[in-house]
mmCIF file with all atom_site columns, C-alpha atoms in Angstrom:
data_model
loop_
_atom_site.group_PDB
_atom_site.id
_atom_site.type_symbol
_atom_site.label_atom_id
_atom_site.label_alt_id
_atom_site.label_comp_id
_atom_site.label_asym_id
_atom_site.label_entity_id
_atom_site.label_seq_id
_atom_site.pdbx_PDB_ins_code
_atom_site.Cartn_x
_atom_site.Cartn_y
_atom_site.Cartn_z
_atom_site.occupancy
_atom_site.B_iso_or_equiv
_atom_site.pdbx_formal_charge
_atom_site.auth_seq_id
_atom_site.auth_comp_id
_atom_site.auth_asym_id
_atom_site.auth_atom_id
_atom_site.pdbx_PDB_model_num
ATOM 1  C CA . UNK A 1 1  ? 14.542  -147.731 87.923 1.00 79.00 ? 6  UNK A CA 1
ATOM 2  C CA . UNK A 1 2  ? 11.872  -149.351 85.930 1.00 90.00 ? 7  UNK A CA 1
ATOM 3  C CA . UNK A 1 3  ? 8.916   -147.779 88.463 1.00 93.00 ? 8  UNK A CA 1
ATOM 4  C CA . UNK A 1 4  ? 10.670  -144.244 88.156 1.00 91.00 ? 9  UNK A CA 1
ATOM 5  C CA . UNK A 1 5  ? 10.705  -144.019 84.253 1.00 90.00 ? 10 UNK A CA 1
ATOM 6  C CA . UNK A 1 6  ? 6.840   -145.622 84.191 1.00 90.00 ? 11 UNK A CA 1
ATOM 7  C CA . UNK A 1 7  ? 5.805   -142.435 86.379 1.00 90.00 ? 12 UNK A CA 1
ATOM 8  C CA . UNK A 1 8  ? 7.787   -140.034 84.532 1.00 89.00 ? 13 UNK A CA 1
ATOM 9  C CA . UNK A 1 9  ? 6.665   -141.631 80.863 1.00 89.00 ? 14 UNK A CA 1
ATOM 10 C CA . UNK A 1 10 ? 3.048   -141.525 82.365 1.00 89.00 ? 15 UNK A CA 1
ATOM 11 C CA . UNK A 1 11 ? 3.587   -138.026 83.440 1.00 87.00 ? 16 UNK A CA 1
ATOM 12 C CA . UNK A 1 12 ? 4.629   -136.781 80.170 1.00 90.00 ? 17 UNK A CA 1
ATOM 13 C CA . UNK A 1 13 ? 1.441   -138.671 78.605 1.00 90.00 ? 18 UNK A CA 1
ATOM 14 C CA . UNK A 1 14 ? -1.129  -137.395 81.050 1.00 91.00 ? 19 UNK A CA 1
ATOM 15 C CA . UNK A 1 15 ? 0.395   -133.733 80.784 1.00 93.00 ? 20 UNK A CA 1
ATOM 16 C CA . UNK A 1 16 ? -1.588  -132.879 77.188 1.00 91.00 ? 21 UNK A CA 1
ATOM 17 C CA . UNK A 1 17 ? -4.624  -134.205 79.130 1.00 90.00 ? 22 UNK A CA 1
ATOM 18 C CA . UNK A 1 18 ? -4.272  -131.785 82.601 1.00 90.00 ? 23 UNK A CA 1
ATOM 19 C CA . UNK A 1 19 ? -3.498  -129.154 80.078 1.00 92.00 ? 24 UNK A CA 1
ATOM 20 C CA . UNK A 1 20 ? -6.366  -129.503 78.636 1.00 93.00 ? 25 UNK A CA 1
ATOM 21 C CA . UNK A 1 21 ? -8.491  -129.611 81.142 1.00 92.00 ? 26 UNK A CA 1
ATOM 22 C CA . UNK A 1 22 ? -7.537  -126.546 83.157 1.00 92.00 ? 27 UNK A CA 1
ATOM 23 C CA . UNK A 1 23 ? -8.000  -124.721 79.653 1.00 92.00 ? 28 UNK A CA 1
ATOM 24 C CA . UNK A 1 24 ? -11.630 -125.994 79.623 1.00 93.00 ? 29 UNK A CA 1
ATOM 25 C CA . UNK A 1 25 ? -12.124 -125.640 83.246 1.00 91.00 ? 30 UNK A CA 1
ATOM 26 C CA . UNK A 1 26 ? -10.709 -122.128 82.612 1.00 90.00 ? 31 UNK A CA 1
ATOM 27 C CA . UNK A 1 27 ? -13.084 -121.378 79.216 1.00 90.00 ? 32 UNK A CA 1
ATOM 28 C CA . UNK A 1 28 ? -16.025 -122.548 81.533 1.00 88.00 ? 33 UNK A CA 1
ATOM 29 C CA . UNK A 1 29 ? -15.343 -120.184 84.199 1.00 85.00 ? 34 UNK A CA 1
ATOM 30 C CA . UNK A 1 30 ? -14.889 -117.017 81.629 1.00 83.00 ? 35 UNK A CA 1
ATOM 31 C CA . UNK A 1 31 ? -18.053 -117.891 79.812 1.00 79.00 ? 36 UNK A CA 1
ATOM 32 C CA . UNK A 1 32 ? -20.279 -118.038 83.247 1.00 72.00 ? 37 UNK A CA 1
ATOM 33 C CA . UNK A 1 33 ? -19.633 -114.259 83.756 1.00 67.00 ? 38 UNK A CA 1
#
């Protein structure tokens, strides 16, 4: 129970970060054309 609410906490933490980085993967992409 412990390990599952760990992943899901860490999840929820690291989701600001993956959002960010598609948008700035995303912003890269539009400004090479």
């Amino acid at each position: 129970m412990k390990k599952l609410l760990y992943s899901a906490f860490s999840m929820f933490a690291l989701a600001p970060y993956a959002a960010y980085a598609a948008l700035s993967d995303a912003a890269g992409e539009l400004e090479k054309v």
